[in-house]
PDB file of C-alpha atoms in Angstrom:
ATOM      1  CA  UNK X   1     -22.543 -11.098 -12.564  1.00 44.00           C
ATOM      2  CA  UNK X   2     -25.318 -11.021 -15.242  1.00 40.00           C
ATOM      3  CA  UNK X   3     -26.537  -7.477 -14.562  1.00 44.00           C
ATOM      4  CA  UNK X   4     -23.137  -6.037 -15.257  1.00 48.00           C
ATOM      5  CA  UNK X   5     -22.909  -7.400 -18.634  1.00 42.00           C
ATOM      6  CA  UNK X   6     -25.498  -4.776 -19.762  1.00 47.00           C
ATOM      7  CA  UNK X   7     -24.277  -1.410 -20.987  1.00 63.00           C
ATOM      8  CA  UNK X   8     -22.969   0.600 -18.089  1.00 76.00           C
ATOM      9  CA  UNK X   9     -23.235   3.877 -20.148  1.00 69.00           C
ATOM     10  CA  UNK X  10     -26.956   4.228 -19.630  1.00 84.00           C
ATOM     11  CA  UNK X  11     -27.017   3.146 -16.006  1.00 91.00           C
ATOM     12  CA  UNK X  12     -27.337   6.705 -14.576  1.00 88.00           C
ATOM     13  CA  UNK X  13     -29.620   8.003 -17.291  1.00 88.00           C
ATOM     14  CA  UNK X  14     -32.463   8.178 -14.699  1.00 90.00           C
ATOM     15  CA  UNK X  15     -33.088   7.460 -10.980  1.00 92.00           C
ATOM     16  CA  UNK X  16     -35.092   4.449 -11.945  1.00 93.00           C
ATOM     17  CA  UNK X  17     -32.469   3.031 -14.145  1.00 93.00           C
ATOM     18  CA  UNK X  18     -29.776   3.434 -11.551  1.00 96.00           C
ATOM     19  CA  UNK X  19     -31.879   1.987  -8.917  1.00 96.00           C
ATOM     20  CA  UNK X  20     -32.772  -1.015 -10.980  1.00 95.00           C
ATOM     21  CA  UNK X  21     -29.069  -1.603 -11.695  1.00 95.00           C
ATOM     22  CA  UNK X  22     -28.021  -1.250  -8.047  1.00 97.00           C
ATOM     23  CA  UNK X  23     -30.743  -3.466  -6.744  1.00 96.00           C
ATOM     24  CA  UNK X  24     -30.002  -5.953  -9.425  1.00 95.00           C
ATOM     25  CA  UNK X  25     -26.477  -6.527  -8.157  1.00 96.00           C
ATOM     26  CA  UNK X  26     -26.233  -9.991  -6.383  1.00 96.00           C
ATOM     27  CA  UNK X  27     -26.997  -9.944  -2.783  1.00 96.00           C
ATOM     28  CA  UNK X  28     -24.249 -10.381  -0.277  1.00 97.00           C
ATOM     29  CA  UNK X  29     -24.164 -13.585   1.779  1.00 97.00           C
ATOM     30  CA  UNK X  30     -23.631 -12.077   5.125  1.00 97.00           C
ATOM     31  CA  UNK X  31     -22.699 -15.287   6.904  1.00 98.00           C
ATOM     32  CA  UNK X  32     -20.413 -16.296   3.989  1.00 97.00           C
ATOM     33  CA  UNK X  33     -18.679 -12.884   4.028  1.00 97.00           C
ATOM     34  CA  UNK X  34     -18.162 -12.866   7.774  1.00 97.00           C
ATOM     35  CA  UNK X  35     -16.758 -16.480   7.634  1.00 97.00           C
ATOM     36  CA  UNK X  36     -14.386 -15.787   4.823  1.00 97.00           C
ATOM     37  CA  UNK X  37     -13.009 -12.683   6.341  1.00 97.00           C
ATOM     38  CA  UNK X  38     -12.576 -14.460   9.739  1.00 96.00           C
ATOM     39  CA  UNK X  39     -10.822 -17.254   8.034  1.00 96.00           C
ATOM     40  CA  UNK X  40      -8.428 -15.113   6.008  1.00 94.00           C
ATOM     41  CA  UNK X  41      -7.763 -13.112   9.275  1.00 92.00           C
ATOM     42  CA  UNK X  42      -6.223 -16.236  10.802  1.00 92.00           C
ATOM     43  CA  UNK X  43      -3.424 -16.590   8.239  1.00 89.00           C
ATOM     44  CA  UNK X  44      -0.065 -16.574   9.828  1.00 84.00           C
ATOM     45  CA  UNK X  45       2.703 -14.421   8.263  1.00 87.00           C
ATOM     46  CA  UNK X  46       6.189 -15.062   9.700  1.00 85.00           C
ATOM     47  CA  UNK X  47       9.813 -13.898   9.461  1.00 85.00           C
ATOM     48  CA  UNK X  48      10.952 -12.437   6.013  1.00 91.00           C
ATOM     49  CA  UNK X  49       7.286 -12.433   4.649  1.00 94.00           C
ATOM     50  CA  UNK X  50       6.201 -10.529   7.823  1.00 95.00           C
ATOM     51  CA  UNK X  51       9.068  -8.037   7.440  1.00 95.00           C
ATOM     52  CA  UNK X  52       8.098  -7.386   3.845  1.00 96.00           C
ATOM     53  CA  UNK X  53       4.435  -7.046   4.706  1.00 97.00           C
ATOM     54  CA  UNK X  54       5.302  -4.532   7.399  1.00 97.00           C
ATOM     55  CA  UNK X  55       7.182  -2.351   4.998  1.00 98.00           C
ATOM     56  CA  UNK X  56       4.515  -2.684   2.353  1.00 98.00           C
ATOM     57  CA  UNK X  57       1.960  -1.607   4.902  1.00 98.00           C
ATOM     58  CA  UNK X  58       3.898   1.405   6.093  1.00 98.00           C
ATOM     59  CA  UNK X  59       4.166   2.555   2.321  1.00 98.00           C
ATOM     60  CA  UNK X  60       0.336   2.249   2.104  1.00 98.00           C
ATOM     61  CA  UNK X  61      -0.501   4.427   5.114  1.00 98.00           C
ATOM     62  CA  UNK X  62      -2.320   7.742   4.829  1.00 98.00           C
ATOM     63  CA  UNK X  63      -1.029   9.295   7.972  1.00 97.00           C
ATOM     64  CA  UNK X  64      -3.981  11.220   9.194  1.00 96.00           C
ATOM     65  CA  UNK X  65      -4.877  14.067  11.728  1.00 95.00           C
ATOM     66  CA  UNK X  66      -8.516  15.309  11.660  1.00 95.00           C
ATOM     67  CA  UNK X  67      -9.223  16.948  14.844  1.00 94.00           C
ATOM     68  CA  UNK X  68     -10.406  20.384  15.710  1.00 94.00           C
ATOM     69  CA  UNK X  69      -7.284  21.174  17.646  1.00 96.00           C
ATOM     70  CA  UNK X  70      -5.035  20.485  14.673  1.00 96.00           C
ATOM     71  CA  UNK X  71      -2.401  23.126  14.215  1.00 98.00           C
ATOM     72  CA  UNK X  72       0.250  23.870  11.576  1.00 98.00           C
ATOM     73  CA  UNK X  73       3.054  22.792  13.827  1.00 97.00           C
ATOM     74  CA  UNK X  74       1.321  19.390  14.358  1.00 97.00           C
ATOM     75  CA  UNK X  75       0.914  18.833  10.667  1.00 98.00           C
ATOM     76  CA  UNK X  76       4.634  19.836   9.983  1.00 98.00           C
ATOM     77  CA  UNK X  77       5.772  17.359  12.603  1.00 96.00           C
ATOM     78  CA  UNK X  78       3.485  14.665  11.058  1.00 97.00           C
ATOM     79  CA  UNK X  79       4.777  15.406   7.507  1.00 98.00           C
ATOM     80  CA  UNK X  80       8.478  14.835   8.983  1.00 97.00           C
ATOM     81  CA  UNK X  81       7.430  11.523  10.346  1.00 96.00           C
ATOM     82  CA  UNK X  82       5.642  10.627   7.071  1.00 97.00           C
ATOM     83  CA  UNK X  83       8.955  11.170   5.114  1.00 98.00           C
ATOM     84  CA  UNK X  84      11.253   9.740   7.666  1.00 96.00           C
ATOM     85  CA  UNK X  85       9.351   7.235   9.842  1.00 95.00           C
ATOM     86  CA  UNK X  86      12.545   5.975  11.439  1.00 91.00           C
ATOM     87  CA  UNK X  87      14.951   2.997  11.350  1.00 89.00           C
ATOM     88  CA  UNK X  88      15.125   3.060   7.589  1.00 94.00           C
ATOM     89  CA  UNK X  89      11.403   2.382   7.185  1.00 96.00           C
ATOM     90  CA  UNK X  90       9.861   3.459   3.825  1.00 97.00           C
ATOM     91  CA  UNK X  91       8.000   6.723   3.681  1.00 98.00           C
ATOM     92  CA  UNK X  92       4.197   6.540   3.823  1.00 98.00           C
ATOM     93  CA  UNK X  93       1.826   7.121   0.889  1.00 98.00           C
ATOM     94  CA  UNK X  94       0.133  10.293   1.855  1.00 98.00           C
ATOM     95  CA  UNK X  95      -0.580  12.822   4.771  1.00 98.00           C
ATOM     96  CA  UNK X  96      -4.357  13.549   5.231  1.00 98.00           C
ATOM     97  CA  UNK X  97      -5.454  16.847   6.697  1.00 98.00           C
ATOM     98  CA  UNK X  98      -8.336  19.372   6.818  1.00 97.00           C
ATOM     99  CA  UNK X  99      -8.478  21.800   3.813  1.00 97.00           C
ATOM    100  CA  UNK X 100      -7.210  24.703   5.684  1.00 97.00           C
ATOM    101  CA  UNK X 101      -3.977  22.937   6.523  1.00 98.00           C
ATOM    102  CA  UNK X 102      -3.310  21.648   2.972  1.00 98.00           C
ATOM    103  CA  UNK X 103      -0.880  24.387   2.248  1.00 98.00           C
ATOM    104  CA  UNK X 104       1.086  23.700   5.244  1.00 98.00           C
ATOM    105  CA  UNK X 105       1.314  20.006   4.337  1.00 98.00           C
ATOM    106  CA  UNK X 106       2.241  20.885   0.674  1.00 98.00           C
ATOM    107  CA  UNK X 107       5.058  23.140   1.785  1.00 98.00           C
ATOM    108  CA  UNK X 108       6.426  20.513   4.253  1.00 98.00           C
ATOM    109  CA  UNK X 109       6.347  17.644   1.675  1.00 98.00           C
ATOM    110  CA  UNK X 110       7.609  19.400  -1.395  1.00 98.00           C
ATOM    111  CA  UNK X 111       9.826  17.091  -3.436  1.00 97.00           C
ATOM    112  CA  UNK X 112       9.563  14.111  -1.104  1.00 98.00           C
ATOM    113  CA  UNK X 113       6.983  12.079  -3.086  1.00 97.00           C
ATOM    114  CA  UNK X 114       4.558  11.850  -0.263  1.00 98.00           C
ATOM    115  CA  UNK X 115       0.975  12.921  -1.336  1.00 98.00           C
ATOM    116  CA  UNK X 116      -1.143  15.536   0.296  1.00 98.00           C
ATOM    117  CA  UNK X 117      -4.791  14.296   0.915  1.00 98.00           C
ATOM    118  CA  UNK X 118      -7.570  16.506   2.125  1.00 98.00           C
ATOM    119  CA  UNK X 119     -11.032  15.567   3.357  1.00 97.00           C
ATOM    120  CA  UNK X 120     -13.662  17.809   1.908  1.00 95.00           C
ATOM    121  CA  UNK X 121     -17.345  18.054   1.132  1.00 95.00           C
ATOM    122  CA  UNK X 122     -18.619  19.020   4.678  1.00 94.00           C
ATOM    123  CA  UNK X 123     -16.553  15.998   6.285  1.00 96.00           C
ATOM    124  CA  UNK X 124     -17.561  13.927   8.138  1.00 95.00           C
ATOM    125  CA  UNK X 125     -21.402  14.424   7.915  1.00 94.00           C
ATOM    126  CA  UNK X 126     -21.648  15.353   4.248  1.00 94.00           C
ATOM    127  CA  UNK X 127     -24.545  17.602   5.179  1.00 93.00           C
ATOM    128  CA  UNK X 128     -24.263  20.767   3.080  1.00 95.00           C
ATOM    129  CA  UNK X 129     -25.275  22.075  -0.280  1.00 96.00           C
ATOM    130  CA  UNK X 130     -23.590  20.877  -3.469  1.00 97.00           C
ATOM    131  CA  UNK X 131     -22.261  24.288  -4.132  1.00 97.00           C
ATOM    132  CA  UNK X 132     -20.529  24.251  -0.727  1.00 97.00           C
ATOM    133  CA  UNK X 133     -19.080  20.754  -1.408  1.00 97.00           C
ATOM    134  CA  UNK X 134     -17.698  21.771  -4.807  1.00 98.00           C
ATOM    135  CA  UNK X 135     -16.257  24.946  -3.438  1.00 97.00           C
ATOM    136  CA  UNK X 136     -14.606  23.019  -0.405  1.00 96.00           C
ATOM    137  CA  UNK X 137     -13.064  20.598  -2.977  1.00 98.00           C
ATOM    138  CA  UNK X 138     -11.859  23.367  -5.303  1.00 97.00           C
ATOM    139  CA  UNK X 139     -10.223  25.236  -2.465  1.00 97.00           C
ATOM    140  CA  UNK X 140      -8.432  22.234  -1.267  1.00 98.00           C
ATOM    141  CA  UNK X 141      -7.024  21.365  -4.775  1.00 98.00           C
ATOM    142  CA  UNK X 142      -6.138  25.036  -5.416  1.00 98.00           C
ATOM    143  CA  UNK X 143      -4.056  24.833  -2.142  1.00 98.00           C
ATOM    144  CA  UNK X 144      -2.161  21.954  -3.601  1.00 98.00           C
ATOM    145  CA  UNK X 145      -4.053  18.769  -2.543  1.00 98.00           C
ATOM    146  CA  UNK X 146      -3.115  15.655  -4.577  1.00 98.00           C
ATOM    147  CA  UNK X 147      -6.080  13.706  -3.311  1.00 98.00           C
ATOM    148  CA  UNK X 148      -9.520  14.500  -2.079  1.00 98.00           C
ATOM    149  CA  UNK X 149     -11.481  12.303   0.360  1.00 98.00           C
ATOM    150  CA  UNK X 150     -15.161  13.220  -0.041  1.00 98.00           C
ATOM    151  CA  UNK X 151     -18.171  11.740   1.906  1.00 97.00           C
ATOM    152  CA  UNK X 152     -21.393  10.630   0.359  1.00 97.00           C
ATOM    153  CA  UNK X 153     -24.772  11.910   1.468  1.00 97.00           C
ATOM    154  CA  UNK X 154     -25.749   8.785   3.481  1.00 97.00           C
ATOM    155  CA  UNK X 155     -29.256  10.155   4.096  1.00 96.00           C
ATOM    156  CA  UNK X 156     -29.779  10.381   0.306  1.00 96.00           C
ATOM    157  CA  UNK X 157     -28.341   6.997  -0.275  1.00 97.00           C
ATOM    158  CA  UNK X 158     -30.379   5.342   2.498  1.00 97.00           C
ATOM    159  CA  UNK X 159     -33.653   6.919   1.295  1.00 96.00           C
ATOM    160  CA  UNK X 160     -32.935   5.588  -2.138  1.00 96.00           C
ATOM    161  CA  UNK X 161     -32.085   8.941  -3.925  1.00 96.00           C
ATOM    162  CA  UNK X 162     -29.175   7.204  -5.662  1.00 97.00           C
ATOM    163  CA  UNK X 163     -29.078   9.682  -8.610  1.00 97.00           C
ATOM    164  CA  UNK X 164     -28.530  12.570  -6.193  1.00 97.00           C
ATOM    165  CA  UNK X 165     -25.475  10.848  -4.619  1.00 97.00           C
ATOM    166  CA  UNK X 166     -24.238   9.987  -8.128  1.00 97.00           C
ATOM    167  CA  UNK X 167     -24.533  13.576  -9.381  1.00 97.00           C
ATOM    168  CA  UNK X 168     -22.790  14.882  -6.320  1.00 98.00           C
ATOM    169  CA  UNK X 169     -19.770  12.538  -6.788  1.00 98.00           C
ATOM    170  CA  UNK X 170     -19.591  13.475 -10.521  1.00 97.00           C
ATOM    171  CA  UNK X 171     -19.558  17.195  -9.644  1.00 98.00           C
ATOM    172  CA  UNK X 172     -16.909  16.794  -6.989  1.00 98.00           C
ATOM    173  CA  UNK X 173     -14.766  14.611  -9.309  1.00 98.00           C
ATOM    174  CA  UNK X 174     -14.986  17.450 -11.955  1.00 98.00           C
ATOM    175  CA  UNK X 175     -13.811  19.953  -9.237  1.00 98.00           C
ATOM    176  CA  UNK X 176     -10.851  17.805  -8.417  1.00 98.00           C
ATOM    177  CA  UNK X 177      -9.202  18.487 -11.654  1.00 97.00           C
ATOM    178  CA  UNK X 178      -5.920  16.530 -11.714  1.00 97.00           C
ATOM    179  CA  UNK X 179      -6.399  15.230  -8.017  1.00 98.00           C
ATOM    180  CA  UNK X 180      -7.552  11.743  -7.300  1.00 98.00           C
ATOM    181  CA  UNK X 181     -10.898  11.309  -5.703  1.00 98.00           C
ATOM    182  CA  UNK X 182     -11.458   8.966  -2.828  1.00 98.00           C
ATOM    183  CA  UNK X 183     -15.282   8.457  -1.914  1.00 98.00           C
ATOM    184  CA  UNK X 184     -16.050   7.589   1.637  1.00 98.00           C
ATOM    185  CA  UNK X 185     -19.092   5.403   2.089  1.00 98.00           C
ATOM    186  CA  UNK X 186     -19.355   5.599   5.831  1.00 97.00           C
ATOM    187  CA  UNK X 187     -20.080   1.931   5.852  1.00 97.00           C
ATOM    188  CA  UNK X 188     -20.886   1.988   9.528  1.00 96.00           C
ATOM    189  CA  UNK X 189     -23.973   3.979   8.684  1.00 97.00           C
ATOM    190  CA  UNK X 190     -25.176   1.818   5.757  1.00 96.00           C
ATOM    191  CA  UNK X 191     -26.381  -1.014   7.971  1.00 88.00           C
ATOM    192  CA  UNK X 192     -26.504  -3.791   5.356  1.00 96.00           C
ATOM    193  CA  UNK X 193     -23.821  -5.544   3.408  1.00 98.00           C
ATOM    194  CA  UNK X 194     -25.915  -5.235   0.268  1.00 98.00           C
ATOM    195  CA  UNK X 195     -25.812  -1.371   0.857  1.00 98.00           C
ATOM    196  CA  UNK X 196     -21.953  -1.608   0.907  1.00 98.00           C
ATOM    197  CA  UNK X 197     -21.876  -3.335  -2.369  1.00 98.00           C
ATOM    198  CA  UNK X 198     -24.321  -0.895  -3.995  1.00 98.00           C
ATOM    199  CA  UNK X 199     -22.632   2.205  -2.588  1.00 98.00           C
ATOM    200  CA  UNK X 200     -19.306   0.796  -3.952  1.00 98.00           C
ATOM    201  CA  UNK X 201     -20.696   0.370  -7.347  1.00 98.00           C
ATOM    202  CA  UNK X 202     -22.378   3.744  -7.331  1.00 98.00           C
ATOM    203  CA  UNK X 203     -19.194   5.608  -6.365  1.00 98.00           C
ATOM    204  CA  UNK X 204     -17.113   3.711  -9.106  1.00 98.00           C
ATOM    205  CA  UNK X 205     -19.698   4.401 -11.775  1.00 97.00           C
ATOM    206  CA  UNK X 206     -19.685   8.117 -10.817  1.00 97.00           C
ATOM    207  CA  UNK X 207     -15.890   8.255 -11.375  1.00 97.00           C
ATOM    208  CA  UNK X 208     -14.241   7.490  -7.916  1.00 98.00           C
ATOM    209  CA  UNK X 209     -10.523   6.732  -8.066  1.00 98.00           C
ATOM    210  CA  UNK X 210     -10.822   5.052  -4.661  1.00 98.00           C
ATOM    211  CA  UNK X 211     -13.636   3.834  -2.549  1.00 98.00           C
ATOM    212  CA  UNK X 212     -13.037   4.191   1.200  1.00 98.00           C
ATOM    213  CA  UNK X 213     -14.828   2.680   4.112  1.00 98.00           C
ATOM    214  CA  UNK X 214     -15.156   5.408   6.782  1.00 96.00           C
ATOM    215  CA  UNK X 215     -14.431   8.720   8.169  1.00 96.00           C
ATOM    216  CA  UNK X 216     -13.132   7.294  11.286  1.00 91.00           C
ATOM    217  CA  UNK X 217     -15.710   9.207  13.205  1.00 93.00           C
ATOM    218  CA  UNK X 218     -18.436   6.403  13.201  1.00 92.00           C
ATOM    219  CA  UNK X 219     -18.388   3.013  14.683  1.00 90.00           C
ATOM    220  CA  UNK X 220     -18.048   0.339  13.307  1.00 91.00           C
ATOM    221  CA  UNK X 221     -15.531   1.576  10.849  1.00 90.00           C
ATOM    222  CA  UNK X 222     -13.183  -0.554   8.715  1.00 93.00           C
ATOM    223  CA  UNK X 223     -14.270  -4.170   9.499  1.00 96.00           C
ATOM    224  CA  UNK X 224     -12.795  -6.956   7.549  1.00 97.00           C
ATOM    225  CA  UNK X 225     -16.047  -8.272   6.021  1.00 97.00           C
ATOM    226  CA  UNK X 226     -16.863  -4.779   4.770  1.00 98.00           C
ATOM    227  CA  UNK X 227     -13.358  -4.348   3.240  1.00 98.00           C
ATOM    228  CA  UNK X 228     -13.826  -7.822   1.654  1.00 98.00           C
ATOM    229  CA  UNK X 229     -17.013  -6.733   0.028  1.00 98.00           C
ATOM    230  CA  UNK X 230     -15.470  -3.582  -1.350  1.00 98.00           C
ATOM    231  CA  UNK X 231     -12.490  -5.499  -2.727  1.00 98.00           C
ATOM    232  CA  UNK X 232     -14.899  -7.767  -4.500  1.00 98.00           C
ATOM    233  CA  UNK X 233     -16.608  -4.852  -5.948  1.00 98.00           C
ATOM    234  CA  UNK X 234     -13.459  -3.286  -7.378  1.00 98.00           C
ATOM    235  CA  UNK X 235     -12.323  -6.563  -8.803  1.00 98.00           C
ATOM    236  CA  UNK X 236     -15.795  -7.160 -10.523  1.00 97.00           C
ATOM    237  CA  UNK X 237     -15.835  -3.484 -11.719  1.00 97.00           C
ATOM    238  CA  UNK X 238     -12.528  -3.853 -13.448  1.00 97.00           C
ATOM    239  CA  UNK X 239     -13.725  -7.135 -15.051  1.00 96.00           C
ATOM    240  CA  UNK X 240     -16.683  -5.358 -16.327  1.00 94.00           C
ATOM    241  CA  UNK X 241     -15.190  -2.054 -17.449  1.00 94.00           C
ATOM    242  CA  UNK X 242     -11.333  -2.381 -17.624  1.00 95.00           C
ATOM    243  CA  UNK X 243     -10.974   0.493 -15.112  1.00 96.00           C
ATOM    244  CA  UNK X 244      -9.102  -0.352 -11.870  1.00 98.00           C
ATOM    245  CA  UNK X 245     -10.283   1.379  -8.758  1.00 98.00           C
ATOM    246  CA  UNK X 246      -8.482   1.502  -5.315  1.00 98.00           C
ATOM    247  CA  UNK X 247      -9.721   0.616  -1.874  1.00 98.00           C
ATOM    248  CA  UNK X 248      -8.954   2.535   1.386  1.00 98.00           C
ATOM    249  CA  UNK X 249     -10.223   0.957   4.776  1.00 98.00           C
ATOM    250  CA  UNK X 250      -9.937   3.689   7.375  1.00 96.00           C
ATOM    251  CA  UNK X 251     -10.812   3.851  11.143  1.00 92.00           C
ATOM    252  CA  UNK X 252      -9.938   1.189  13.739  1.00 91.00           C
ATOM    253  CA  UNK X 253      -6.921  -0.154  12.005  1.00 95.00           C
ATOM    254  CA  UNK X 254      -4.393   0.249  14.887  1.00 94.00           C
ATOM    255  CA  UNK X 255      -2.053  -2.768  14.958  1.00 95.00           C
ATOM    256  CA  UNK X 256       0.373  -4.526  12.710  1.00 96.00           C
ATOM    257  CA  UNK X 257      -1.851  -7.626  13.001  1.00 95.00           C
ATOM    258  CA  UNK X 258      -4.736  -5.471  11.668  1.00 96.00           C
ATOM    259  CA  UNK X 259      -2.781  -4.226   8.757  1.00 97.00           C
ATOM    260  CA  UNK X 260      -1.497  -7.660   7.740  1.00 97.00           C
ATOM    261  CA  UNK X 261      -4.933  -9.010   7.802  1.00 97.00           C
ATOM    262  CA  UNK X 262      -5.858  -6.358   5.310  1.00 97.00           C
ATOM    263  CA  UNK X 263      -3.088  -7.253   3.046  1.00 97.00           C
ATOM    264  CA  UNK X 264      -4.004 -11.004   3.051  1.00 97.00           C
ATOM    265  CA  UNK X 265      -7.561  -9.846   2.267  1.00 97.00           C
ATOM    266  CA  UNK X 266      -6.236  -7.866  -0.773  1.00 98.00           C
ATOM    267  CA  UNK X 267      -4.098 -10.648  -2.099  1.00 97.00           C
ATOM    268  CA  UNK X 268      -6.778 -13.325  -1.763  1.00 97.00           C
ATOM    269  CA  UNK X 269      -9.855 -11.255  -2.962  1.00 98.00           C
ATOM    270  CA  UNK X 270      -8.619  -8.661  -5.568  1.00 98.00           C
ATOM    271  CA  UNK X 271      -5.261 -10.092  -6.295  1.00 97.00           C
ATOM    272  CA  UNK X 272      -1.755  -8.796  -6.301  1.00 97.00           C
ATOM    273  CA  UNK X 273      -2.545  -5.951  -8.755  1.00 97.00           C
ATOM    274  CA  UNK X 274      -3.935  -4.165  -5.669  1.00 98.00           C
ATOM    275  CA  UNK X 275      -0.944  -4.734  -3.470  1.00 98.00           C
ATOM    276  CA  UNK X 276       0.453  -1.224  -4.054  1.00 98.00           C
ATOM    277  CA  UNK X 277       0.085   2.161  -2.601  1.00 98.00           C
ATOM    278  CA  UNK X 278      -1.477   3.189  -5.827  1.00 98.00           C
ATOM    279  CA  UNK X 279      -4.395   0.971  -5.281  1.00 98.00           C
ATOM    280  CA  UNK X 280      -4.628   0.229  -1.607  1.00 98.00           C
ATOM    281  CA  UNK X 281      -4.270   2.551   1.328  1.00 98.00           C
ATOM    282  CA  UNK X 282      -4.609   2.248   5.029  1.00 98.00           C
ATOM    283  CA  UNK X 283      -6.226   5.386   6.608  1.00 95.00           C
ATOM    284  CA  UNK X 284      -4.777   5.509  10.126  1.00 90.00           C
ATOM    285  CA  UNK X 285      -3.160   7.749  12.870  1.00 85.00           C
ATOM    286  CA  UNK X 286      -1.863   5.340  15.417  1.00 89.00           C
ATOM    287  CA  UNK X 287      -1.073   2.425  13.177  1.00 95.00           C
ATOM    288  CA  UNK X 288       2.371   3.665  11.996  1.00 96.00           C
ATOM    289  CA  UNK X 289       3.856   3.471  15.508  1.00 94.00           C
ATOM    290  CA  UNK X 290       2.881  -0.177  15.997  1.00 95.00           C
ATOM    291  CA  UNK X 291       4.184  -1.084  12.585  1.00 96.00           C
ATOM    292  CA  UNK X 292       7.496   0.619  13.440  1.00 95.00           C
ATOM    293  CA  UNK X 293       7.656  -1.190  16.870  1.00 94.00           C
ATOM    294  CA  UNK X 294       7.008  -4.578  15.152  1.00 94.00           C
ATOM    295  CA  UNK X 295       9.560  -3.713  12.494  1.00 94.00           C
ATOM    296  CA  UNK X 296      12.236  -3.004  15.123  1.00 92.00           C
ATOM    297  CA  UNK X 297      11.360  -6.181  16.930  1.00 91.00           C
ATOM    298  CA  UNK X 298      12.000  -8.243  13.928  1.00 91.00           C
ATOM    299  CA  UNK X 299      15.302  -6.485  13.212  1.00 86.00           C
ATOM    300  CA  UNK X 300      16.706  -6.478  16.654  1.00 87.00           C
ATOM    301  CA  UNK X 301      14.686  -9.142  18.719  1.00 84.00           C
ATOM    302  CA  UNK X 302      13.675  -6.470  21.222  1.00 80.00           C
ATOM    303  CA  UNK X 303      10.431  -4.366  21.591  1.00 73.00           C
ATOM    304  CA  UNK X 304      10.900  -0.612  21.998  1.00 72.00           C
ATOM    305  CA  UNK X 305       8.335   1.055  24.038  1.00 66.00           C
ATOM    306  CA  UNK X 306       5.833   3.672  22.610  1.00 64.00           C
ATOM    307  CA  UNK X 307       7.812   6.429  24.160  1.00 64.00           C
ATOM    308  CA  UNK X 308      10.604   5.726  21.728  1.00 65.00           C
ATOM    309  CA  UNK X 309       8.434   6.893  18.866  1.00 66.00           C
ATOM    310  CA  UNK X 310       6.787  10.309  18.274  1.00 67.00           C
ATOM    311  CA  UNK X 311       3.232  10.758  19.008  1.00 59.00           C
ATOM    312  CA  UNK X 312       0.776  11.116  16.188  1.00 56.00           C
TER     313      UNK X 312
END
């Protein structure tokens, strides 16, 4: 990647410099990306390897509730499930809630090792002033959030105002303090694969700890080709800078088969260094139950119905 060999320190020195860099990235072969993702999605994982993959996927889940009807009781129940999914399954990576419910989750998860993540920055639209976005983030961190999931201004990005998007990410990252920052690209609104690659690099250059596909409120959400492109981006970014950035597909990942396809994609694209909850997450609400059902099937030879598991 010849353009990346230039100094990255000056890339965001001006809007024109940032635009030149992002548009200098190699274009994405759409047909090739679709075909490779489809091919990797056919890999068959059986028996012991499947059991290990299921437990790894469970440990990578950001168990999420982002509904207007969310209550403190619902969040507490979800936190209990996050720590004790059932059947000896490992705990999940994090619980993701709206900022006003962070304190509830923090209290419920104290001492468990499960992180508390919170969406912020006028989620899911991202349409508010920078002052509001920074305040939203700071309040969530003050309430105890370990991780912040922010959304980029897609209108600014799609109209070519890359420096505005960059500076907002930098400001939100500063407001995060010790909390990790996941930057949501909302790839379903970016239209072109080239835009997914550019947005991935933009977020990483601005300091993102993770890049995330979607809010879960826009379709399509976390498609395999989009996740593939983002995994290529974090791999190439580490090669260029030495800094590792995580990836979080979110939205539409509902089955064990979906989760395992994503793990295969990670292994074959970015490598085993990303096969850890520290570097790869699965944003989901209903996925955990299917993983638990498949886990029980492998252990006992029998399926349990959905009514044997708590609703998320």
